[in-house]
PDB file of C-alpha atoms in Angstrom:
ATOM      1  CA  MET A   1      26.194  21.859  52.746  1.00 37.00           C
ATOM      2  CA  GLN A   2      28.226  24.302  50.680  1.00 41.00           C
ATOM      3  CA  GLN A   3      31.724  25.245  51.800  1.00 41.00           C
ATOM      4  CA  ASN A   4      31.769  28.722  53.315  1.00 41.00           C
ATOM      5  CA  GLU A   5      34.855  30.645  52.164  1.00 38.00           C
ATOM      6  CA  GLU A   6      34.865  32.898  55.238  1.00 41.00           C
ATOM      7  CA  ARG A   7      36.936  31.965  58.261  1.00 46.00           C
ATOM      8  CA  PRO A   8      36.061  32.651  61.914  1.00 44.00           C
ATOM      9  CA  ASP A   9      36.373  36.345  62.697  1.00 50.00           C
ATOM     10  CA  ALA A  10      39.310  37.838  64.550  1.00 48.00           C
ATOM     11  CA  GLY A  11      38.804  39.207  68.020  1.00 54.00           C
ATOM     12  CA  GLY A  12      36.057  36.859  69.160  1.00 78.00           C
ATOM     13  CA  GLN A  13      35.807  33.939  71.541  1.00 88.00           C
ATOM     14  CA  PRO A  14      37.550  30.731  70.389  1.00 91.00           C
ATOM     15  CA  LEU A  15      35.197  28.258  68.776  1.00 90.00           C
ATOM     16  CA  VAL A  16      36.141  25.516  71.231  1.00 91.00           C
ATOM     17  CA  GLU A  17      34.949  27.686  74.125  1.00 93.00           C
ATOM     18  CA  LEU A  18      31.665  28.436  72.371  1.00 93.00           C
ATOM     19  CA  ILE A  19      31.099  24.734  71.737  1.00 93.00           C
ATOM     20  CA  ASP A  20      31.932  23.858  75.342  1.00 95.00           C
ATOM     21  CA  ALA A  21      29.535  26.502  76.652  1.00 96.00           C
ATOM     22  CA  GLY A  22      26.817  25.644  74.152  1.00 96.00           C
ATOM     23  CA  SER A  23      27.054  21.947  74.934  1.00 96.00           C
ATOM     24  CA  ALA A  24      26.745  22.631  78.658  1.00 98.00           C
ATOM     25  CA  TYR A  25      23.716  24.854  77.999  1.00 97.00           C
ATOM     26  CA  LEU A  26      21.945  22.167  75.971  1.00 97.00           C
ATOM     27  CA  ALA A  27      22.798  19.541  78.587  1.00 97.00           C
ATOM     28  CA  ARG A  28      21.153  21.686  81.272  1.00 97.00           C
ATOM     29  CA  LYS A  29      18.057  21.875  79.063  1.00 95.00           C
ATOM     30  CA  GLY A  30      17.944  18.078  78.788  1.00 94.00           C
ATOM     31  CA  ILE A  31      18.786  17.900  75.078  1.00 95.00           C
ATOM     32  CA  PRO A  32      20.197  14.493  74.052  1.00 93.00           C
ATOM     33  CA  SER A  33      23.746  14.397  72.621  1.00 95.00           C
ATOM     34  CA  PRO A  34      24.305  18.085  73.391  1.00 97.00           C
ATOM     35  CA  ARG A  35      27.872  18.297  72.079  1.00 95.00           C
ATOM     36  CA  VAL A  36      26.968  16.660  68.780  1.00 94.00           C
ATOM     37  CA  VAL A  37      24.081  19.101  68.352  1.00 96.00           C
ATOM     38  CA  CYS A  38      26.283  22.086  69.160  1.00 95.00           C
ATOM     39  CA  GLU A  39      28.963  20.930  66.734  1.00 93.00           C
ATOM     40  CA  LEU A  40      26.364  20.477  63.987  1.00 94.00           C
ATOM     41  CA  LEU A  41      25.146  24.039  64.494  1.00 94.00           C
ATOM     42  CA  ALA A  42      28.695  25.391  64.541  1.00 91.00           C
ATOM     43  CA  GLY A  43      29.562  23.472  61.396  1.00 88.00           C
ATOM     44  CA  ARG A  44      26.554  24.950  59.624  1.00 85.00           C
ATOM     45  CA  LEU A  45      27.713  28.480  60.427  1.00 81.00           C
ATOM     46  CA  LEU A  46      31.254  27.802  59.254  1.00 80.00           C
ATOM     47  CA  GLY A  47      30.321  25.796  56.172  1.00 78.00           C
ATOM     48  CA  ALA A  48      32.230  22.807  57.505  1.00 75.00           C
ATOM     49  CA  PRO A  49      31.130  19.251  58.286  1.00 75.00           C
ATOM     50  CA  ARG A  50      30.951  18.437  61.978  1.00 76.00           C
ATOM     51  CA  LEU A  51      33.934  16.097  61.741  1.00 71.00           C
ATOM     52  CA  GLY A  52      35.904  18.818  59.972  1.00 72.00           C
ATOM     53  CA  LEU A  53      35.701  21.356  62.795  1.00 83.00           C
ATOM     54  CA  HIS A  54      39.018  20.430  64.389  1.00 79.00           C
ATOM     55  CA  ASP A  55      41.015  23.044  62.483  1.00 77.00           C
ATOM     56  CA  PHE A  56      38.554  25.761  63.502  1.00 81.00           C
ATOM     57  CA  LEU A  57      38.467  25.009  67.248  1.00 83.00           C
ATOM     58  CA  PRO A  58      41.240  27.394  68.405  1.00 84.00           C
ATOM     59  CA  LEU A  59      40.172  30.201  66.074  1.00 84.00           C
ATOM     60  CA  PRO A  60      38.086  33.177  67.232  1.00 88.00           C
ATOM     61  CA  VAL A  61      34.461  33.552  66.188  1.00 88.00           C
ATOM     62  CA  GLY A  62      33.106  37.046  65.657  1.00 86.00           C
ATOM     63  CA  THR A  63      30.024  38.681  67.069  1.00 89.00           C
ATOM     64  CA  ALA A  64      27.646  37.922  64.198  1.00 90.00           C
ATOM     65  CA  ARG A  65      28.428  34.219  64.067  1.00 89.00           C
ATOM     66  CA  THR A  66      28.397  33.910  67.844  1.00 92.00           C
ATOM     67  CA  ALA A  67      24.933  35.473  67.925  1.00 93.00           C
ATOM     68  CA  ALA A  68      23.735  33.149  65.163  1.00 93.00           C
ATOM     69  CA  LEU A  69      25.031  30.108  67.048  1.00 93.00           C
ATOM     70  CA  ARG A  70      23.268  31.238  70.200  1.00 95.00           C
ATOM     71  CA  ARG A  71      20.009  31.709  68.300  1.00 96.00           C
ATOM     72  CA  GLY A  72      20.284  28.178  66.970  1.00 96.00           C
ATOM     73  CA  LEU A  73      21.045  26.819  70.433  1.00 97.00           C
ATOM     74  CA  ALA A  74      18.013  28.637  71.832  1.00 97.00           C
ATOM     75  CA  ARG A  75      15.746  27.099  69.203  1.00 96.00           C
ATOM     76  CA  VAL A  76      17.022  23.604  69.987  1.00 96.00           C
ATOM     77  CA  ALA A  77      16.728  24.239  73.733  1.00 96.00           C
ATOM     78  CA  ALA A  78      13.098  25.262  73.168  1.00 95.00           C
ATOM     79  CA  GLY A  79      12.404  21.868  71.613  1.00 94.00           C
ATOM     80  CA  GLU A  80      12.862  22.429  67.878  1.00 95.00           C
ATOM     81  CA  PRO A  81      14.634  19.523  66.143  1.00 96.00           C
ATOM     82  CA  VAL A  82      18.195  20.380  65.186  1.00 96.00           C
ATOM     83  CA  GLN A  83      17.452  19.157  61.662  1.00 96.00           C
ATOM     84  CA  TYR A  84      14.826  21.883  61.229  1.00 97.00           C
ATOM     85  CA  VAL A  85      17.167  24.491  62.710  1.00 96.00           C
ATOM     86  CA  LEU A  86      19.841  23.461  60.206  1.00 95.00           C
ATOM     87  CA  GLY A  87      17.283  23.372  57.395  1.00 96.00           C
ATOM     88  CA  GLU A  88      18.883  20.337  55.790  1.00 95.00           C
ATOM     89  CA  TRP A  89      19.905  16.793  56.609  1.00 96.00           C
ATOM     90  CA  ASP A  90      22.004  14.093  54.976  1.00 95.00           C
ATOM     91  CA  PHE A  91      20.359  10.829  53.953  1.00 97.00           C
ATOM     92  CA  ARG A  92      22.267   8.080  52.129  1.00 97.00           C
ATOM     93  CA  GLY A  93      24.661  10.604  50.631  1.00 95.00           C
ATOM     94  CA  LEU A  94      21.973  13.080  49.588  1.00 98.00           C
ATOM     95  CA  THR A  95      21.622  16.436  51.323  1.00 96.00           C
ATOM     96  CA  LEU A  96      17.899  17.120  51.625  1.00 98.00           C
ATOM     97  CA  THR A  97      16.001  20.231  52.626  1.00 98.00           C
ATOM     98  CA  VAL A  98      14.002  19.474  55.772  1.00 98.00           C
ATOM     99  CA  ASP A  99      11.277  21.535  57.402  1.00 97.00           C
ATOM    100  CA  ARG A 100       7.882  21.140  59.030  1.00 97.00           C
ATOM    101  CA  ARG A 101       6.211  20.073  55.798  1.00 98.00           C
ATOM    102  CA  ALA A 102       7.443  16.485  56.268  1.00 98.00           C
ATOM    103  CA  LEU A 103       8.994  14.118  58.771  1.00 98.00           C
ATOM    104  CA  ILE A 104      12.723  14.295  59.359  1.00 98.00           C
ATOM    105  CA  PRO A 105      14.449  11.440  57.460  1.00 97.00           C
ATOM    106  CA  ARG A 106      15.745   8.906  59.972  1.00 96.00           C
ATOM    107  CA  PRO A 107      18.493   6.274  59.918  1.00 95.00           C
ATOM    108  CA  GLU A 108      15.973   3.428  60.144  1.00 95.00           C
ATOM    109  CA  THR A 109      14.513   4.477  56.818  1.00 97.00           C
ATOM    110  CA  GLU A 110      17.971   4.257  55.267  1.00 98.00           C
ATOM    111  CA  GLN A 111      17.936   0.612  56.323  1.00 98.00           C
ATOM    112  CA  LEU A 112      14.506   0.128  54.716  1.00 98.00           C
ATOM    113  CA  ILE A 113      16.131   1.099  51.418  1.00 98.00           C
ATOM    114  CA  ASP A 114      18.824  -1.513  52.042  1.00 98.00           C
ATOM    115  CA  HIS A 115      16.083  -4.157  52.067  1.00 98.00           C
ATOM    116  CA  VAL A 116      14.731  -2.876  48.742  1.00 98.00           C
ATOM    117  CA  LEU A 117      18.174  -2.889  47.146  1.00 98.00           C
ATOM    118  CA  ALA A 118      18.950  -6.370  48.480  1.00 97.00           C
ATOM    119  CA  THR A 119      15.949  -8.040  46.796  1.00 96.00           C
ATOM    120  CA  PRO A 120      17.290  -9.755  43.637  1.00 94.00           C
ATOM    121  CA  ALA A 121      13.833 -10.623  42.291  1.00 91.00           C
ATOM    122  CA  LEU A 122      12.980  -6.934  41.997  1.00 96.00           C
ATOM    123  CA  TRP A 123      16.104  -5.987  40.069  1.00 95.00           C
ATOM    124  CA  ARG A 124      15.895  -8.813  37.520  1.00 92.00           C
ATOM    125  CA  ASN A 125      13.554  -6.502  35.647  1.00 89.00           C
ATOM    126  CA  GLU A 126      15.629  -4.064  33.601  1.00 90.00           C
ATOM    127  CA  ARG A 127      13.338  -1.147  34.478  1.00 96.00           C
ATOM    128  CA  PRO A 128      11.209  -2.048  37.507  1.00 98.00           C
ATOM    129  CA  ARG A 129       8.329   0.236  38.361  1.00 98.00           C
ATOM    130  CA  VAL A 130       8.524   1.173  42.042  1.00 99.00           C
ATOM    131  CA  VAL A 131       5.981   3.227  44.001  1.00 99.00           C
ATOM    132  CA  ASP A 132       6.889   5.110  47.185  1.00 99.00           C
ATOM    133  CA  VAL A 133       3.675   5.667  49.155  1.00 98.00           C
ATOM    134  CA  GLY A 134       3.832   8.573  51.620  1.00 98.00           C
ATOM    135  CA  THR A 135       7.023  10.029  50.199  1.00 98.00           C
ATOM    136  CA  GLY A 136       7.271  12.976  52.624  1.00 98.00           C
ATOM    137  CA  SER A 137      10.622  14.653  52.001  1.00 98.00           C
ATOM    138  CA  GLY A 138      11.188  12.299  49.069  1.00 99.00           C
ATOM    139  CA  CYS A 139      14.066  10.545  50.817  1.00 99.00           C
ATOM    140  CA  ILE A 140      13.101   6.996  49.772  1.00 99.00           C
ATOM    141  CA  ALA A 141      12.283   7.706  46.127  1.00 99.00           C
ATOM    142  CA  LEU A 142      15.280   9.986  45.638  1.00 99.00           C
ATOM    143  CA  SER A 143      17.694   7.513  47.219  1.00 99.00           C
ATOM    144  CA  LEU A 144      16.403   4.771  44.942  1.00 99.00           C
ATOM    145  CA  ALA A 145      16.714   7.106  41.953  1.00 98.00           C
ATOM    146  CA  GLN A 146      20.308   7.860  42.923  1.00 98.00           C
ATOM    147  CA  GLU A 147      21.290   4.235  43.559  1.00 98.00           C
ATOM    148  CA  ARG A 148      19.124   2.467  40.955  1.00 98.00           C
ATOM    149  CA  PRO A 149      18.626   4.972  38.110  1.00 97.00           C
ATOM    150  CA  GLN A 150      17.100   2.266  35.919  1.00 97.00           C
ATOM    151  CA  ALA A 151      14.012   2.150  38.155  1.00 98.00           C
ATOM    152  CA  ARG A 152      10.822   3.906  37.080  1.00 98.00           C
ATOM    153  CA  LEU A 153       9.850   5.665  40.291  1.00 99.00           C
ATOM    154  CA  VAL A 154       6.553   7.163  41.371  1.00 98.00           C
ATOM    155  CA  ALA A 155       6.371   9.067  44.673  1.00 98.00           C
ATOM    156  CA  ILE A 156       2.945   9.675  46.203  1.00 98.00           C
ATOM    157  CA  ASP A 157       1.814  11.775  49.152  1.00 98.00           C
ATOM    158  CA  SER A 158      -1.576  13.005  50.329  1.00 96.00           C
ATOM    159  CA  SER A 159      -0.017  16.242  51.601  1.00 97.00           C
ATOM    160  CA  ALA A 160       0.468  18.919  48.964  1.00 98.00           C
ATOM    161  CA  ASP A 161       3.017  20.592  51.239  1.00 98.00           C
ATOM    162  CA  ALA A 162       5.085  17.422  51.604  1.00 98.00           C
ATOM    163  CA  LEU A 163       4.931  16.835  47.872  1.00 98.00           C
ATOM    164  CA  GLU A 164       6.176  20.368  47.256  1.00 98.00           C
ATOM    165  CA  LEU A 165       9.136  19.674  49.562  1.00 99.00           C
ATOM    166  CA  ALA A 166       9.869  16.367  47.823  1.00 99.00           C
ATOM    167  CA  ARG A 167       9.932  18.112  44.444  1.00 99.00           C
ATOM    168  CA  GLU A 168      12.278  20.761  45.832  1.00 99.00           C
ATOM    169  CA  ASN A 169      14.590  18.010  47.020  1.00 99.00           C
ATOM    170  CA  ALA A 170      14.454  16.299  43.642  1.00 99.00           C
ATOM    171  CA  ASP A 171      15.556  19.553  42.025  1.00 99.00           C
ATOM    172  CA  ARG A 172      18.235  20.085  44.648  1.00 98.00           C
ATOM    173  CA  CYS A 173      19.675  16.608  44.096  1.00 98.00           C
ATOM    174  CA  GLY A 174      19.424  16.734  40.307  1.00 98.00           C
ATOM    175  CA  LEU A 175      16.991  13.807  40.279  1.00 99.00           C
ATOM    176  CA  ALA A 176      13.742  15.430  39.164  1.00 98.00           C
ATOM    177  CA  ALA A 177      13.778  13.590  35.832  1.00 98.00           C
ATOM    178  CA  TRP A 178      13.903  10.210  37.591  1.00 98.00           C
ATOM    179  CA  VAL A 179      10.829  10.512  39.833  1.00 99.00           C
ATOM    180  CA  ASP A 180       7.176  11.085  38.970  1.00 98.00           C
ATOM    181  CA  PHE A 181       5.572  12.918  41.913  1.00 98.00           C
ATOM    182  CA  ARG A 182       1.821  12.567  42.410  1.00 98.00           C
ATOM    183  CA  GLU A 183      -0.651  13.753  45.013  1.00 97.00           C
ATOM    184  CA  GLY A 184      -2.810  10.956  46.407  1.00 95.00           C
ATOM    185  CA  SER A 185      -3.563   8.768  49.394  1.00 88.00           C
ATOM    186  CA  GLY A 186      -2.271   5.422  48.146  1.00 91.00           C
ATOM    187  CA  CYS A 187      -1.341   3.308  45.166  1.00 94.00           C
ATOM    188  CA  GLY A 188      -4.792   2.018  44.230  1.00 90.00           C
ATOM    189  CA  ALA A 189      -5.095   4.187  41.108  1.00 92.00           C
ATOM    190  CA  PHE A 190      -2.547   2.185  39.125  1.00 95.00           C
ATOM    191  CA  ARG A 191      -3.542  -0.461  36.610  1.00 95.00           C
ATOM    192  CA  ALA A 192      -3.839  -3.941  38.084  1.00 96.00           C
ATOM    193  CA  GLY A 193      -0.625  -5.920  37.856  1.00 95.00           C
ATOM    194  CA  SER A 194       1.465  -2.978  36.622  1.00 97.00           C
ATOM    195  CA  ILE A 195       3.800  -2.352  39.577  1.00 98.00           C
ATOM    196  CA  ASP A 196       6.945  -4.259  40.539  1.00 98.00           C
ATOM    197  CA  ALA A 197       7.323  -2.961  44.092  1.00 98.00           C
ATOM    198  CA  VAL A 198       5.621  -0.764  46.663  1.00 99.00           C
ATOM    199  CA  VAL A 199       7.739   0.842  49.386  1.00 99.00           C
ATOM    200  CA  SER A 200       6.322   2.782  52.312  1.00 98.00           C
ATOM    201  CA  ASN A 201       7.241   4.354  55.610  1.00 98.00           C
ATOM    202  CA  PRO A 202       3.592   4.903  56.557  1.00 98.00           C
ATOM    203  CA  PRO A 203       2.109   6.482  59.677  1.00 98.00           C
ATOM    204  CA  TYR A 204       2.247   3.581  62.151  1.00 98.00           C
ATOM    205  CA  ILE A 205       2.066   5.095  65.631  1.00 98.00           C
ATOM    206  CA  PRO A 206      -1.244   4.432  67.451  1.00 98.00           C
ATOM    207  CA  SER A 207      -3.314   7.592  67.913  1.00 98.00           C
ATOM    208  CA  GLY A 208      -3.217   7.283  71.693  1.00 97.00           C
ATOM    209  CA  VAL A 209       0.571   7.133  71.708  1.00 97.00           C
ATOM    210  CA  VAL A 210       1.177  10.175  69.500  1.00 96.00           C
ATOM    211  CA  PRO A 211       0.610  12.753  72.307  1.00 95.00           C
ATOM    212  CA  THR A 212       3.203  10.964  74.460  1.00 95.00           C
ATOM    213  CA  LEU A 213       6.023  11.317  71.922  1.00 94.00           C
ATOM    214  CA  ASP A 214       8.981  13.571  72.649  1.00 91.00           C
ATOM    215  CA  ARG A 215       8.101  17.252  72.486  1.00 88.00           C
ATOM    216  CA  TRP A 216      10.415  17.939  69.542  1.00 88.00           C
ATOM    217  CA  ILE A 217       8.332  15.444  67.576  1.00 94.00           C
ATOM    218  CA  CYS A 218       4.845  16.439  68.758  1.00 92.00           C
ATOM    219  CA  ASP A 219       5.422  20.176  68.568  1.00 93.00           C
ATOM    220  CA  HIS A 220       7.172  20.332  65.207  1.00 95.00           C
ATOM    221  CA  GLU A 221       6.793  17.310  62.925  1.00 96.00           C
ATOM    222  CA  PRO A 222       3.535  16.785  60.968  1.00 96.00           C
ATOM    223  CA  LEU A 223       1.356  14.551  63.129  1.00 95.00           C
ATOM    224  CA  ALA A 224      -0.604  13.269  60.131  1.00 95.00           C
ATOM    225  CA  ALA A 225       2.584  11.546  58.986  1.00 96.00           C
ATOM    226  CA  LEU A 226       2.857   9.767  62.354  1.00 97.00           C
ATOM    227  CA  ASP A 227      -0.714   8.884  63.377  1.00 98.00           C
ATOM    228  CA  GLY A 228      -1.611   5.405  62.149  1.00 98.00           C
ATOM    229  CA  GLY A 229      -5.079   5.234  63.701  1.00 98.00           C
ATOM    230  CA  ALA A 230      -6.308   3.434  66.803  1.00 98.00           C
ATOM    231  CA  ASP A 231      -3.900   0.500  66.508  1.00 98.00           C
ATOM    232  CA  GLY A 232      -1.320   2.150  64.262  1.00 98.00           C
ATOM    233  CA  LEU A 233      -2.196  -0.122  61.354  1.00 98.00           C
ATOM    234  CA  THR A 234      -4.856   1.847  59.447  1.00 98.00           C
ATOM    235  CA  CYS A 235      -2.532   2.977  56.654  1.00 98.00           C
ATOM    236  CA  ILE A 236      -0.729  -0.362  56.484  1.00 98.00           C
ATOM    237  CA  ARG A 237      -4.057  -2.132  55.912  1.00 98.00           C
ATOM    238  CA  ALA A 238      -5.052   0.322  53.172  1.00 98.00           C
ATOM    239  CA  ILE A 239      -1.700   0.224  51.386  1.00 98.00           C
ATOM    240  CA  THR A 240      -1.583  -3.577  51.576  1.00 98.00           C
ATOM    241  CA  ARG A 241      -5.056  -3.835  50.067  1.00 98.00           C
ATOM    242  CA  ASP A 242      -4.108  -1.515  47.208  1.00 98.00           C
ATOM    243  CA  ALA A 243      -0.735  -3.189  46.684  1.00 98.00           C
ATOM    244  CA  ALA A 244      -2.374  -6.598  46.356  1.00 98.00           C
ATOM    245  CA  MET A 245      -4.307  -5.231  43.370  1.00 97.00           C
ATOM    246  CA  VAL A 246      -1.623  -3.251  41.556  1.00 98.00           C
ATOM    247  CA  LEU A 247       1.477  -5.409  42.060  1.00 98.00           C
ATOM    248  CA  LYS A 248       2.492  -7.961  39.500  1.00 97.00           C
ATOM    249  CA  PRO A 249       2.463 -11.590  40.664  1.00 97.00           C
ATOM    250  CA  GLY A 250       5.675 -11.931  42.636  1.00 96.00           C
ATOM    251  CA  GLY A 251       5.796  -8.171  43.182  1.00 97.00           C
ATOM    252  CA  CYS A 252       7.424  -6.895  46.361  1.00 98.00           C
ATOM    253  CA  LEU A 253       6.088  -4.877  49.287  1.00 99.00           C
ATOM    254  CA  PHE A 254       8.366  -3.157  51.825  1.00 99.00           C
ATOM    255  CA  TYR A 255       7.266  -1.437  55.041  1.00 99.00           C
ATOM    256  CA  GLU A 256       8.774   0.352  57.974  1.00 99.00           C
ATOM    257  CA  ILE A 257       6.671  -0.632  61.010  1.00 98.00           C
ATOM    258  CA  GLY A 258       6.450  -0.231  64.781  1.00 97.00           C
ATOM    259  CA  ASP A 259       8.538  -2.431  67.035  1.00 96.00           C
ATOM    260  CA  ASP A 260       5.497  -4.308  68.394  1.00 97.00           C
ATOM    261  CA  GLN A 261       3.606  -4.670  65.107  1.00 98.00           C
ATOM    262  CA  GLY A 262       5.381  -7.623  63.495  1.00 98.00           C
ATOM    263  CA  PRO A 263       2.738 -10.341  64.128  1.00 98.00           C
ATOM    264  CA  ALA A 264      -0.168  -8.065  63.174  1.00 98.00           C
ATOM    265  CA  VAL A 265       1.535  -6.888  59.986  1.00 99.00           C
ATOM    266  CA  ARG A 266       2.335 -10.479  59.056  1.00 99.00           C
ATOM    267  CA  ASP A 267      -1.361 -11.367  59.438  1.00 99.00           C
ATOM    268  CA  ILE A 268      -2.407  -8.400  57.288  1.00 99.00           C
ATOM    269  CA  LEU A 269       0.035  -9.314  54.540  1.00 99.00           C
ATOM    270  CA  GLU A 270      -0.825 -13.004  54.472  1.00 98.00           C
ATOM    271  CA  SER A 271      -4.573 -12.294  54.491  1.00 98.00           C
ATOM    272  CA  HIS A 272      -4.136 -10.219  51.302  1.00 98.00           C
ATOM    273  CA  GLY A 273      -2.282 -12.886  49.361  1.00 98.00           C
ATOM    274  CA  PHE A 274       1.317 -12.109  50.257  1.00 98.00           C
ATOM    275  CA  GLY A 275       3.892 -14.774  50.993  1.00 97.00           C
ATOM    276  CA  ASP A 276       7.593 -14.909  51.846  1.00 97.00           C
ATOM    277  CA  VAL A 277       6.801 -12.510  54.672  1.00 98.00           C
ATOM    278  CA  ALA A 278       9.859 -11.446  56.654  1.00 98.00           C
ATOM    279  CA  ILE A 279       9.780  -9.308  59.782  1.00 98.00           C
ATOM    280  CA  CYS A 280      13.213  -7.749  60.227  1.00 98.00           C
ATOM    281  CA  ASN A 281      15.067  -5.815  62.900  1.00 98.00           C
ATOM    282  CA  ASP A 282      16.839  -2.493  62.652  1.00 96.00           C
ATOM    283  CA  TRP A 283      20.421  -1.852  63.750  1.00 94.00           C
ATOM    284  CA  SER A 284      19.320  -1.554  67.381  1.00 94.00           C
ATOM    285  CA  GLY A 285      17.729  -5.009  67.324  1.00 96.00           C
ATOM    286  CA  ARG A 286      14.133  -3.748  67.325  1.00 97.00           C
ATOM    287  CA  THR A 287      11.474  -4.975  64.934  1.00 98.00           C
ATOM    288  CA  ARG A 288      11.274  -2.282  62.253  1.00 98.00           C
ATOM    289  CA  PHE A 289      10.603  -3.692  58.767  1.00 99.00           C
ATOM    290  CA  ALA A 290       8.287  -6.044  56.920  1.00 99.00           C
ATOM    291  CA  THR A 291       8.950  -7.416  53.449  1.00 99.00           C
ATOM    292  CA  ALA A 292       6.741  -9.685  51.364  1.00 98.00           C
ATOM    293  CA  ARG A 293       5.988 -10.886  47.833  1.00 98.00           C
ATOM    294  CA  LEU A 294       2.587 -11.195  46.206  1.00 98.00           C
ATOM    295  CA  ARG A 295       1.787 -14.836  45.579  1.00 95.00           C
ATOM    296  CA  GLY A 296       1.236 -15.918  42.023  1.00 82.00           C
ATOM    297  CA  LEU A 297       4.614 -16.989  40.663  1.00 61.00           C
TER     298      LEU A 297
END
């Protein structure tokens, strides 16, 4: 977020009062973490990070900015994710454009990248070839490009709109030269044994569960990026099958998965020739990741 050189306008209501009122409004509407959301919106208007608002709190905010804050609050109160209202979101130190073309990058996916980075076997190769299947906003591929620039990265998505957003984010972050973006439904088009790792945050929510998700998810985020078929495992099966063909012996596969899918994902991986399967928890203690290596070394 760029620093805004303008200061709050003279003659208006103090920012602290606007934040107090806005937080109370969101709380009445049942919005989680209402004060955090209000502070994020206020920070966006002032060009300041949320944690840097302290100096602005006693200062008056003019009519135009007050109206803009209220418009943002109304959008959030109506169920629109605050990330889409802001139009951008931070992910592992990168500020990414976010909108309805792709899922909002989430903290759990940051932890998925930690698993990729913490796999020594992958990084013994001077220039490992890594494929991000279902790249969405590009958050996984771009984070890996930023943190492991020696990697040869390919980011794939079946949605032309999502791929357009991912390319925009690559340009925004100055990483376009490090990632090869391709439209497609999986990684099966690569030459057999040519890939060092496949990483994916695939659709893994069962079709019957999707309509029960929170309204700000169902009404705004792309459902195709969430719906994993009847049991939530349709895409995981397909990606695993493709990965078993294109990975080198000893190649790595990394998934984000549902919190009740660990045993089923383990079975899928082992039935396609993967070993060293690990089902791992996220920061909240819920099952969230699967990692494995293709047997053969």
